[in-house]
């Protein structure tokens, strides 16, 4: 048991898939895992452990933003011996070249966030995926016939902003989309010597106003879920 996760030692697998939404974690666990067991529900942030194609996997929620995923991923890595975390989430496209439901395997996360600097004294505004999970996701996508785009993304500390311009840090690193968690996850993994990757489905295109509904965000992201699960069994 950690401060924010009530699972006992041994109830969390070495590989964890981490969507932001607790209901998405529940949906994936109940529809894809064999014999899923609810191992934590502190603050209604749900964690399930079960098996997928014979591999023990935990699926839980990270909440929204760097502070939240920073807490959950740190406790998973340090209190439960987790070796790999794959964040699975949605993102908003900055570019019209992206389409709704495109899948991005994140190369680097650029951010204005001070998380890495103040938590671990890691300088700079760009964090890279950690370990071999990124490559395994690419390999698995090819095997499954899923088209994956390898892009830099912007991890934003804010959801609503006055200016509609693409933020400078996103332009600096050629970020095609924006989300809110990858930067902190990668920073924790780098500091702790763990593995981390992020797979995102494009849920809206900012320049055009296209978007998918909240219900679709929960249930219609099957390709990303299956890609993450099939990659996870190789880790």
PDB file of C-alpha atoms in Angstrom:
ATOM      1  CA  UNK A   1       0.000   0.000   0.000  1.00  0.00           C
ATOM      2  CA  UNK A   2       1.246   3.462  -0.909  1.00  0.00           C
ATOM      3  CA  UNK A   3      -0.132   6.885  -0.043  1.00  0.00           C
ATOM      4  CA  UNK A   4      -2.472   7.042  -3.048  1.00  0.00           C
ATOM      5  CA  UNK A   5      -2.800   3.379  -4.113  1.00  0.00           C
ATOM      6  CA  UNK A   6      -4.369   0.861  -1.719  1.00  0.00           C
ATOM      7  CA  UNK A   7      -3.223  -2.330  -3.452  1.00  0.00           C
ATOM      8  CA  UNK A   8      -1.051  -4.609  -1.348  1.00  0.00           C
ATOM      9  CA  UNK A   9       2.426  -5.611  -2.456  1.00  0.00           C
ATOM     10  CA  UNK A  10       2.187  -8.264  -5.164  1.00  0.00           C
ATOM     11  CA  UNK A  11      -1.178  -7.085  -6.489  1.00  0.00           C
ATOM     12  CA  UNK A  12       0.334  -4.742  -9.094  1.00  0.00           C
ATOM     13  CA  UNK A  13       1.996  -6.256 -12.186  1.00  0.00           C
ATOM     14  CA  UNK A  14       5.426  -5.296 -13.489  1.00  0.00           C
ATOM     15  CA  UNK A  15       3.788  -3.722 -16.557  1.00  0.00           C
ATOM     16  CA  UNK A  16       1.072  -1.115 -16.076  1.00  0.00           C
ATOM     17  CA  UNK A  17      -1.155   0.557 -18.664  1.00  0.00           C
ATOM     18  CA  UNK A  18      -2.145   4.005 -17.468  1.00  0.00           C
ATOM     19  CA  UNK A  19      -5.091   5.856 -19.025  1.00  0.00           C
ATOM     20  CA  UNK A  20      -6.078   9.112 -17.386  1.00  0.00           C
ATOM     21  CA  UNK A  21      -9.733   8.266 -16.787  1.00  0.00           C
ATOM     22  CA  UNK A  22     -10.696   5.674 -14.095  1.00  0.00           C
ATOM     23  CA  UNK A  23     -13.720   4.630 -16.177  1.00  0.00           C
ATOM     24  CA  UNK A  24     -11.487   3.977 -19.170  1.00  0.00           C
ATOM     25  CA  UNK A  25      -9.278   1.808 -16.975  1.00  0.00           C
ATOM     26  CA  UNK A  26     -12.372  -0.089 -15.845  1.00  0.00           C
ATOM     27  CA  UNK A  27     -13.594  -0.505 -19.434  1.00  0.00           C
ATOM     28  CA  UNK A  28     -10.256  -1.903 -20.644  1.00  0.00           C
ATOM     29  CA  UNK A  29      -9.915  -4.256 -17.673  1.00  0.00           C
ATOM     30  CA  UNK A  30     -13.444  -5.629 -17.957  1.00  0.00           C
ATOM     31  CA  UNK A  31     -13.301  -6.055 -21.742  1.00  0.00           C
ATOM     32  CA  UNK A  32      -9.747  -7.273 -22.300  1.00  0.00           C
ATOM     33  CA  UNK A  33      -8.303  -8.833 -19.146  1.00  0.00           C
ATOM     34  CA  UNK A  34      -8.995 -12.355 -17.969  1.00  0.00           C
ATOM     35  CA  UNK A  35     -10.120 -12.516 -14.345  1.00  0.00           C
ATOM     36  CA  UNK A  36      -9.599  -8.813 -13.637  1.00  0.00           C
ATOM     37  CA  UNK A  37      -9.408  -7.995  -9.936  1.00  0.00           C
ATOM     38  CA  UNK A  38     -10.025  -4.516  -8.547  1.00  0.00           C
ATOM     39  CA  UNK A  39      -6.942  -3.962  -6.385  1.00  0.00           C
ATOM     40  CA  UNK A  40      -7.280  -0.256  -5.562  1.00  0.00           C
ATOM     41  CA  UNK A  41     -10.088   2.319  -5.530  1.00  0.00           C
ATOM     42  CA  UNK A  42      -8.616   5.045  -3.340  1.00  0.00           C
ATOM     43  CA  UNK A  43     -10.192   8.388  -4.340  1.00  0.00           C
ATOM     44  CA  UNK A  44     -12.163   6.395  -6.931  1.00  0.00           C
ATOM     45  CA  UNK A  45      -8.971   6.031  -8.985  1.00  0.00           C
ATOM     46  CA  UNK A  46      -9.386   2.437 -10.118  1.00  0.00           C
ATOM     47  CA  UNK A  47      -6.641  -0.169 -10.575  1.00  0.00           C
ATOM     48  CA  UNK A  48      -7.257  -3.666 -11.914  1.00  0.00           C
ATOM     49  CA  UNK A  49      -4.862  -6.584 -12.290  1.00  0.00           C
ATOM     50  CA  UNK A  50      -5.528  -9.565 -14.530  1.00  0.00           C
ATOM     51  CA  UNK A  51      -3.984 -11.472 -17.403  1.00  0.00           C
ATOM     52  CA  UNK A  52      -3.886 -10.817 -21.129  1.00  0.00           C
ATOM     53  CA  UNK A  53      -2.779 -13.722 -23.331  1.00  0.00           C
ATOM     54  CA  UNK A  54      -1.193 -15.242 -20.237  1.00  0.00           C
ATOM     55  CA  UNK A  55       0.700 -12.099 -19.170  1.00  0.00           C
ATOM     56  CA  UNK A  56      -0.138 -10.394 -15.871  1.00  0.00           C
ATOM     57  CA  UNK A  57      -0.954  -6.744 -16.487  1.00  0.00           C
ATOM     58  CA  UNK A  58      -2.298  -3.941 -14.333  1.00  0.00           C
ATOM     59  CA  UNK A  59      -4.513  -1.213 -15.738  1.00  0.00           C
ATOM     60  CA  UNK A  60      -5.124   1.904 -13.674  1.00  0.00           C
ATOM     61  CA  UNK A  61      -5.744   5.620 -13.923  1.00  0.00           C
ATOM     62  CA  UNK A  62      -3.298   8.509 -13.713  1.00  0.00           C
ATOM     63  CA  UNK A  63      -5.702  11.423 -13.435  1.00  0.00           C
ATOM     64  CA  UNK A  64      -5.045  14.603 -15.405  1.00  0.00           C
ATOM     65  CA  UNK A  65      -1.862  16.652 -15.592  1.00  0.00           C
ATOM     66  CA  UNK A  66       1.787  16.307 -14.647  1.00  0.00           C
ATOM     67  CA  UNK A  67       1.254  16.519 -10.861  1.00  0.00           C
ATOM     68  CA  UNK A  68      -1.260  13.665 -10.911  1.00  0.00           C
ATOM     69  CA  UNK A  69       0.609  11.246 -13.172  1.00  0.00           C
ATOM     70  CA  UNK A  70       3.777  12.241 -11.348  1.00  0.00           C
ATOM     71  CA  UNK A  71       2.321  10.912  -8.090  1.00  0.00           C
ATOM     72  CA  UNK A  72       0.825   7.691  -9.447  1.00  0.00           C
ATOM     73  CA  UNK A  73       3.736   6.704 -11.665  1.00  0.00           C
ATOM     74  CA  UNK A  74       6.280   7.420  -8.917  1.00  0.00           C
ATOM     75  CA  UNK A  75       4.424   5.249  -6.415  1.00  0.00           C
ATOM     76  CA  UNK A  76       3.977   2.464  -8.970  1.00  0.00           C
ATOM     77  CA  UNK A  77       7.696   2.476  -9.779  1.00  0.00           C
ATOM     78  CA  UNK A  78       8.991   2.791  -6.217  1.00  0.00           C
ATOM     79  CA  UNK A  79       6.380   1.124  -3.981  1.00  0.00           C
ATOM     80  CA  UNK A  80       5.220  -1.704  -6.250  1.00  0.00           C
ATOM     81  CA  UNK A  81       8.314  -2.557  -8.287  1.00  0.00           C
ATOM     82  CA  UNK A  82       6.714  -1.672 -11.618  1.00  0.00           C
ATOM     83  CA  UNK A  83       9.242  -1.756 -14.437  1.00  0.00           C
ATOM     84  CA  UNK A  84       7.235  -0.375 -17.382  1.00  0.00           C
ATOM     85  CA  UNK A  85       4.386   2.111 -17.645  1.00  0.00           C
ATOM     86  CA  UNK A  86       2.618   2.763 -20.927  1.00  0.00           C
ATOM     87  CA  UNK A  87       0.396   5.812 -20.826  1.00  0.00           C
ATOM     88  CA  UNK A  88      -2.597   5.411 -23.137  1.00  0.00           C
ATOM     89  CA  UNK A  89      -4.589   8.552 -23.693  1.00  0.00           C
ATOM     90  CA  UNK A  90      -6.032  11.102 -26.065  1.00  0.00           C
ATOM     91  CA  UNK A  91      -4.574  14.262 -27.527  1.00  0.00           C
ATOM     92  CA  UNK A  92      -5.581  17.306 -29.495  1.00  0.00           C
ATOM     93  CA  UNK A  93      -4.042  17.761 -32.919  1.00  0.00           C
ATOM     94  CA  UNK A  94      -2.264  21.034 -33.653  1.00  0.00           C
ATOM     95  CA  UNK A  95      -1.887  20.016 -37.292  1.00  0.00           C
ATOM     96  CA  UNK A  96      -4.510  19.491 -39.973  1.00  0.00           C
ATOM     97  CA  UNK A  97      -2.259  16.676 -41.203  1.00  0.00           C
ATOM     98  CA  UNK A  98      -3.553  14.610 -38.276  1.00  0.00           C
ATOM     99  CA  UNK A  99      -6.940  12.922 -38.443  1.00  0.00           C
ATOM    100  CA  UNK A 100      -9.406  11.885 -35.755  1.00  0.00           C
ATOM    101  CA  UNK A 101      -8.394   8.459 -34.355  1.00  0.00           C
ATOM    102  CA  UNK A 102      -4.794   8.677 -35.640  1.00  0.00           C
ATOM    103  CA  UNK A 103      -2.443   6.936 -33.217  1.00  0.00           C
ATOM    104  CA  UNK A 104       0.796   8.543 -32.031  1.00  0.00           C
ATOM    105  CA  UNK A 105       3.662   6.703 -30.340  1.00  0.00           C
ATOM    106  CA  UNK A 106       5.339   9.613 -28.579  1.00  0.00           C
ATOM    107  CA  UNK A 107       8.999  10.174 -29.328  1.00  0.00           C
ATOM    108  CA  UNK A 108       9.586  13.227 -27.116  1.00  0.00           C
ATOM    109  CA  UNK A 109       7.370  15.364 -24.891  1.00  0.00           C
ATOM    110  CA  UNK A 110       8.066  19.104 -24.825  1.00  0.00           C
ATOM    111  CA  UNK A 111       6.690  21.201 -22.005  1.00  0.00           C
ATOM    112  CA  UNK A 112       6.688  24.492 -20.128  1.00  0.00           C
ATOM    113  CA  UNK A 113       6.273  22.381 -16.983  1.00  0.00           C
ATOM    114  CA  UNK A 114       8.897  22.714 -14.252  1.00  0.00           C
ATOM    115  CA  UNK A 115       8.171  19.158 -13.071  1.00  0.00           C
ATOM    116  CA  UNK A 116      11.426  17.556 -14.210  1.00  0.00           C
ATOM    117  CA  UNK A 117      13.537  20.463 -13.001  1.00  0.00           C
ATOM    118  CA  UNK A 118      12.049  20.791  -9.535  1.00  0.00           C
ATOM    119  CA  UNK A 119      11.381  17.116  -8.867  1.00  0.00           C
ATOM    120  CA  UNK A 120      14.642  15.611 -10.130  1.00  0.00           C
ATOM    121  CA  UNK A 121      16.895  18.491 -11.188  1.00  0.00           C
ATOM    122  CA  UNK A 122      16.609  17.376 -14.802  1.00  0.00           C
ATOM    123  CA  UNK A 123      17.140  20.487 -16.928  1.00  0.00           C
ATOM    124  CA  UNK A 124      15.462  21.391 -20.191  1.00  0.00           C
ATOM    125  CA  UNK A 125      12.016  21.374 -21.702  1.00  0.00           C
ATOM    126  CA  UNK A 126      12.148  18.092 -23.631  1.00  0.00           C
ATOM    127  CA  UNK A 127      11.803  14.576 -22.215  1.00  0.00           C
ATOM    128  CA  UNK A 128      12.283  11.388 -24.255  1.00  0.00           C
ATOM    129  CA  UNK A 129      10.503   8.057 -23.898  1.00  0.00           C
ATOM    130  CA  UNK A 130      12.502   5.667 -21.694  1.00  0.00           C
ATOM    131  CA  UNK A 131      13.654   2.109 -22.357  1.00  0.00           C
ATOM    132  CA  UNK A 132      12.547  -0.277 -25.093  1.00  0.00           C
ATOM    133  CA  UNK A 133       8.762   0.024 -24.801  1.00  0.00           C
ATOM    134  CA  UNK A 134       8.650   2.631 -27.596  1.00  0.00           C
ATOM    135  CA  UNK A 135      10.405   0.297 -30.055  1.00  0.00           C
ATOM    136  CA  UNK A 136       8.242  -2.659 -29.031  1.00  0.00           C
ATOM    137  CA  UNK A 137       5.109  -0.589 -29.640  1.00  0.00           C
ATOM    138  CA  UNK A 138       6.332   0.251 -33.157  1.00  0.00           C
ATOM    139  CA  UNK A 139       7.142  -3.400 -33.863  1.00  0.00           C
ATOM    140  CA  UNK A 140       3.801  -4.569 -32.507  1.00  0.00           C
ATOM    141  CA  UNK A 141       1.923  -2.005 -34.591  1.00  0.00           C
ATOM    142  CA  UNK A 142       3.529  -3.405 -37.749  1.00  0.00           C
ATOM    143  CA  UNK A 143       2.555  -6.947 -36.754  1.00  0.00           C
ATOM    144  CA  UNK A 144      -1.048  -5.864 -36.147  1.00  0.00           C
ATOM    145  CA  UNK A 145      -1.261  -3.756 -39.294  1.00  0.00           C
ATOM    146  CA  UNK A 146      -1.881  -0.598 -37.292  1.00  0.00           C
ATOM    147  CA  UNK A 147      -0.500   2.660 -38.661  1.00  0.00           C
ATOM    148  CA  UNK A 148       1.357   4.532 -35.927  1.00  0.00           C
ATOM    149  CA  UNK A 149       2.892   7.987 -36.207  1.00  0.00           C
ATOM    150  CA  UNK A 150       6.100   8.722 -34.291  1.00  0.00           C
ATOM    151  CA  UNK A 151       5.832  12.364 -33.295  1.00  0.00           C
ATOM    152  CA  UNK A 152       6.875  14.860 -30.657  1.00  0.00           C
ATOM    153  CA  UNK A 153       3.975  16.128 -28.561  1.00  0.00           C
ATOM    154  CA  UNK A 154       3.398  19.092 -26.291  1.00  0.00           C
ATOM    155  CA  UNK A 155       2.657  18.292 -22.644  1.00  0.00           C
ATOM    156  CA  UNK A 156       0.687  21.290 -21.444  1.00  0.00           C
ATOM    157  CA  UNK A 157       0.102  22.272 -17.821  1.00  0.00           C
ATOM    158  CA  UNK A 158      -3.144  23.984 -18.801  1.00  0.00           C
ATOM    159  CA  UNK A 159      -6.217  22.977 -20.764  1.00  0.00           C
ATOM    160  CA  UNK A 160      -7.808  26.380 -21.354  1.00  0.00           C
ATOM    161  CA  UNK A 161      -5.747  29.363 -22.457  1.00  0.00           C
ATOM    162  CA  UNK A 162      -6.357  32.933 -23.647  1.00  0.00           C
ATOM    163  CA  UNK A 163      -4.331  32.684 -26.838  1.00  0.00           C
ATOM    164  CA  UNK A 164      -5.275  30.265 -29.599  1.00  0.00           C
ATOM    165  CA  UNK A 165      -1.721  30.304 -30.973  1.00  0.00           C
ATOM    166  CA  UNK A 166       0.354  27.130 -30.745  1.00  0.00           C
ATOM    167  CA  UNK A 167       2.642  27.651 -27.718  1.00  0.00           C
ATOM    168  CA  UNK A 168       6.279  28.484 -28.414  1.00  0.00           C
ATOM    169  CA  UNK A 169       7.673  25.298 -26.877  1.00  0.00           C
ATOM    170  CA  UNK A 170       5.460  23.201 -29.157  1.00  0.00           C
ATOM    171  CA  UNK A 171       6.595  25.133 -32.234  1.00  0.00           C
ATOM    172  CA  UNK A 172      10.242  24.872 -31.134  1.00  0.00           C
ATOM    173  CA  UNK A 173      10.146  21.067 -31.154  1.00  0.00           C
ATOM    174  CA  UNK A 174       7.696  20.501 -34.005  1.00  0.00           C
ATOM    175  CA  UNK A 175       4.979  19.068 -31.783  1.00  0.00           C
ATOM    176  CA  UNK A 176       1.958  17.945 -33.779  1.00  0.00           C
ATOM    177  CA  UNK A 177      -0.385  17.410 -30.820  1.00  0.00           C
ATOM    178  CA  UNK A 178      -1.002  18.369 -27.207  1.00  0.00           C
ATOM    179  CA  UNK A 179      -1.704  16.296 -24.092  1.00  0.00           C
ATOM    180  CA  UNK A 180      -1.012  16.755 -20.370  1.00  0.00           C
ATOM    181  CA  UNK A 181       0.995  13.877 -18.867  1.00  0.00           C
ATOM    182  CA  UNK A 182       3.847  12.354 -20.900  1.00  0.00           C
ATOM    183  CA  UNK A 183       6.539  14.824 -19.801  1.00  0.00           C
ATOM    184  CA  UNK A 184       6.198  13.955 -16.096  1.00  0.00           C
ATOM    185  CA  UNK A 185       5.972  10.212 -16.765  1.00  0.00           C
ATOM    186  CA  UNK A 186       9.164  10.286 -18.835  1.00  0.00           C
ATOM    187  CA  UNK A 187      10.917  12.394 -16.178  1.00  0.00           C
ATOM    188  CA  UNK A 188      10.058   9.937 -13.396  1.00  0.00           C
ATOM    189  CA  UNK A 189      11.175   6.999 -15.509  1.00  0.00           C
ATOM    190  CA  UNK A 190      14.475   8.666 -16.386  1.00  0.00           C
ATOM    191  CA  UNK A 191      15.193   9.524 -12.762  1.00  0.00           C
ATOM    192  CA  UNK A 192      14.351   6.027 -11.522  1.00  0.00           C
ATOM    193  CA  UNK A 193      15.885   4.051 -14.393  1.00  0.00           C
ATOM    194  CA  UNK A 194      12.521   2.621 -15.456  1.00  0.00           C
ATOM    195  CA  UNK A 195      10.722   2.169 -18.791  1.00  0.00           C
ATOM    196  CA  UNK A 196       8.006   4.503 -20.054  1.00  0.00           C
ATOM    197  CA  UNK A 197       6.119   5.096 -23.272  1.00  0.00           C
ATOM    198  CA  UNK A 198       3.025   7.001 -24.324  1.00  0.00           C
ATOM    199  CA  UNK A 199       0.477   6.040 -26.975  1.00  0.00           C
ATOM    200  CA  UNK A 200      -2.124   8.644 -27.876  1.00  0.00           C
ATOM    201  CA  UNK A 201      -5.253   8.645 -30.011  1.00  0.00           C
ATOM    202  CA  UNK A 202      -6.139  11.947 -31.631  1.00  0.00           C
ATOM    203  CA  UNK A 203      -9.502  12.924 -30.165  1.00  0.00           C
ATOM    204  CA  UNK A 204      -9.850  16.383 -31.673  1.00  0.00           C
ATOM    205  CA  UNK A 205      -8.292  18.594 -34.313  1.00  0.00           C
ATOM    206  CA  UNK A 206      -7.843  22.049 -32.837  1.00  0.00           C
ATOM    207  CA  UNK A 207      -7.695  24.085 -36.097  1.00  0.00           C
ATOM    208  CA  UNK A 208     -10.903  22.548 -37.478  1.00  0.00           C
ATOM    209  CA  UNK A 209     -12.893  21.956 -34.284  1.00  0.00           C
ATOM    210  CA  UNK A 210     -13.485  18.258 -35.050  1.00  0.00           C
ATOM    211  CA  UNK A 211     -13.785  16.051 -31.946  1.00  0.00           C
ATOM    212  CA  UNK A 212     -15.046  12.739 -30.618  1.00  0.00           C
ATOM    213  CA  UNK A 213     -17.549  12.522 -27.767  1.00  0.00           C
ATOM    214  CA  UNK A 214     -16.732  11.737 -24.143  1.00  0.00           C
ATOM    215  CA  UNK A 215     -18.378   8.323 -24.522  1.00  0.00           C
ATOM    216  CA  UNK A 216     -16.282   7.553 -27.593  1.00  0.00           C
ATOM    217  CA  UNK A 217     -13.131   8.536 -25.669  1.00  0.00           C
ATOM    218  CA  UNK A 218     -14.031   5.818 -23.186  1.00  0.00           C
ATOM    219  CA  UNK A 219     -15.125   3.040 -25.521  1.00  0.00           C
ATOM    220  CA  UNK A 220     -14.075   3.647 -29.121  1.00  0.00           C
ATOM    221  CA  UNK A 221     -10.294   3.596 -28.730  1.00  0.00           C
ATOM    222  CA  UNK A 222      -9.938  -0.118 -29.299  1.00  0.00           C
ATOM    223  CA  UNK A 223      -6.987  -0.026 -31.686  1.00  0.00           C
ATOM    224  CA  UNK A 224      -4.859   1.882 -29.168  1.00  0.00           C
ATOM    225  CA  UNK A 225      -5.938  -0.401 -26.332  1.00  0.00           C
ATOM    226  CA  UNK A 226      -5.138  -3.546 -28.285  1.00  0.00           C
ATOM    227  CA  UNK A 227      -1.814  -2.147 -29.447  1.00  0.00           C
ATOM    228  CA  UNK A 228      -0.818  -1.309 -25.872  1.00  0.00           C
ATOM    229  CA  UNK A 229      -1.895  -4.704 -24.567  1.00  0.00           C
ATOM    230  CA  UNK A 230      -0.138  -6.667 -27.310  1.00  0.00           C
ATOM    231  CA  UNK A 231       3.021  -4.607 -26.765  1.00  0.00           C
ATOM    232  CA  UNK A 232       2.788  -5.097 -23.010  1.00  0.00           C
ATOM    233  CA  UNK A 233       2.982  -8.896 -23.230  1.00  0.00           C
ATOM    234  CA  UNK A 234       6.457  -8.536 -24.787  1.00  0.00           C
ATOM    235  CA  UNK A 235       7.826  -6.414 -21.947  1.00  0.00           C
TER     236      UNK A 235
END
